[in-house]
């Protein structure tokens, strides 16, 4: 199992154990049950929220990836020696005799030992309730009784983050102490979400009650403080709060309406020589006092805490269980079995946050793409996401670029691709499930409350796009397409997008099938004819002889062309020429060669090259990034997954392996000082060659690359791909994968596919043995799926075609 100087994966790959807290950047876990969530770093930094990780943040936090000093902390003090330390590295930075931080799916556990006291602190979230649980176990490893004090500490936010104007925000809090429950309750009289009207500006209450409670251990003296200054002391520091150093801390103290609202709970106790004590902390949030009281009361026993910790672990294990990957590449296995789907679900779909971006909003294109992760796991959840996004479309086919749950406020832009992801994901869902009834499901428009069926929502998305074409048959880019940084190309309404043309063409044949099955044969024929016109326009105008240009500006000048001094070639225009089938075989091969020659390097495929060094106001803000960073000549991981998919479709498995090894976080993370980011989740970007730190990764967790990389692995590397006719099994593996054994669910049936990757030949036809019988072709018919009966597929390869021929066939195949 892969490792680096700061930690290692456990034997099953489901957990990463950090053994040195001095990681190059905060290495975090994002734990969420769909409503309540928390982020926690290996230092103890992080924050908690309910339903919206920007507009409804419970605990105060500041993004600081250098110091990582804002969080929810657990202090300990030896009452005899007066030593004060914390159960995580921050904020005290004690020199632990033993330390580890284990991030796993749904929980993080700190294990530390200091001055003869061993501490195990597990943080998780109840599977079905808005309750955060800390389970704490302390062991006295010495031969004498120890007298200790323990106390939690964090500051309340209770609203929009960041609350940088704290002296203003603190004026609205009310805190109270319930001694019987050993709980602190917090409310706030003002919620500064976007105002519905002028009367609402700073004139709306936070509509929740938050609570923090301690239980499981009787204290000789309680600590209950709800004021930051009372806990830290005047000009006090977090590493040694006055309340921890004092012989008798003021308690209860700081409650009411006139302080800087924080919370600290705990007390003084004894541990016998060799003895162990257990206690727990709860943080909860609900709409009423009664509801939050009920949550605290229900979970505030040791047995309830143990049951919730076990249930949270089981929930994630069961959620991810339908997919199982076993190869001879541990990084490939652990990412697809655990971390990619976990990142996509917990981090992107539910939490919608990470340490690099605290969003809380739904991106129309973003979370629709992320919802693909549900297709082999729980397709009904993808179905629900499709319908949720449909209800955020306007009657003219436009959509919110993003919108916030809780307030339903959003941003409506001229972005030209957002709305097209609705039919794209609908196509994927229909191929996966065969559930054509979803097309009749009703959803309202934002501006017209009368509902319309999903099919109509999809057709309005297409219609909006069809109305926005240039005279020569290419779609207009608007304020941007998938690449938001191309923000100035089409503001005046004339700039074109080649990638958008390819993306649209990739869908039109597929949606023609949808229309035929919906009884709309005439419109289906129109869609196919339109697809051919778009393909002709792309090949007539966008091909420069060596690769496909990316876009035009409003003045007609090309972006991504050979005569550009910077940004000569863009990745997406090449990969989607292949994925869409728009490129003829010879041009597909040439475009792919251009990717290998100009874009593919040791850190992965660059989004564009060379990077812009001078801002170009007519292209957009992409040119203003520091050269080599993020979209400006870096590896943008979302696009890199499409490059991996294109390699598979070209049957170029040597390049596929090169891309995989360049972007695999566990492999790249083996050189942790250069890679910097967590080695267990995908980053949003990796610095390119013009950066002073090439290969440095960032923007982890909050990236659409996780769901896409999982899809590309399952459907293209392993080749298990739902289509209109059934389940295609057409792997494109590289030899290092060795013996491969993949299980996934398809239409309620467990499907097991086995093959030896070392036998693969790019020009050979696959031979499938399905439940002991050899079938013709590589498609398992849909009628094979029967009432949950397992399907076993053995794959081997003959030798009846040449590599060049196979690549040409692949290049001409429309994306499915």
PDB file of N, CA and C in Angstrom, residues 258 269 434 538 652 777:
ATOM      1  N   UNK A 258     -24.237  39.535  26.095  1.00  0.00           N
ATOM      2  CA  UNK A 258     -23.310  40.663  26.114  1.00  0.00           C
ATOM      3  C   UNK A 258     -21.849  40.271  25.930  1.00  0.00           C
ATOM      4  N   UNK A 269     -11.348  15.835  36.792  1.00  0.00           N
ATOM      5  CA  UNK A 269     -11.645  14.438  37.106  1.00  0.00           C
ATOM      6  C   UNK A 269     -10.344  13.712  37.420  1.00  0.00           C
ATOM      7  N   UNK A 434     -32.637   2.442 -17.705  1.00  0.00           N
ATOM      8  CA  UNK A 434     -33.780   2.139 -18.570  1.00  0.00           C
ATOM      9  C   UNK A 434     -35.076   2.736 -18.066  1.00  0.00           C
ATOM     10  N   UNK A 538     -17.424  22.283 -37.377  1.00  0.00           N
ATOM     11  CA  UNK A 538     -16.209  22.147 -36.573  1.00  0.00           C
ATOM     12  C   UNK A 538     -15.028  21.786 -37.455  1.00  0.00           C
ATOM     13  N   UNK A 652      -5.213   3.660 -26.705  1.00  0.00           N
ATOM     14  CA  UNK A 652      -3.810   3.999 -26.464  1.00  0.00           C
ATOM     15  C   UNK A 652      -3.517   3.773 -24.985  1.00  0.00           C
ATOM     16  N   UNK A 777     -19.911 -10.335 -30.047  1.00  0.00           N
ATOM     17  CA  UNK A 777     -19.780  -8.910 -29.763  1.00  0.00           C
ATOM     18  C   UNK A 777     -19.356  -8.650 -28.333  1.00  0.00           C
TER      19      UNK A 777
END
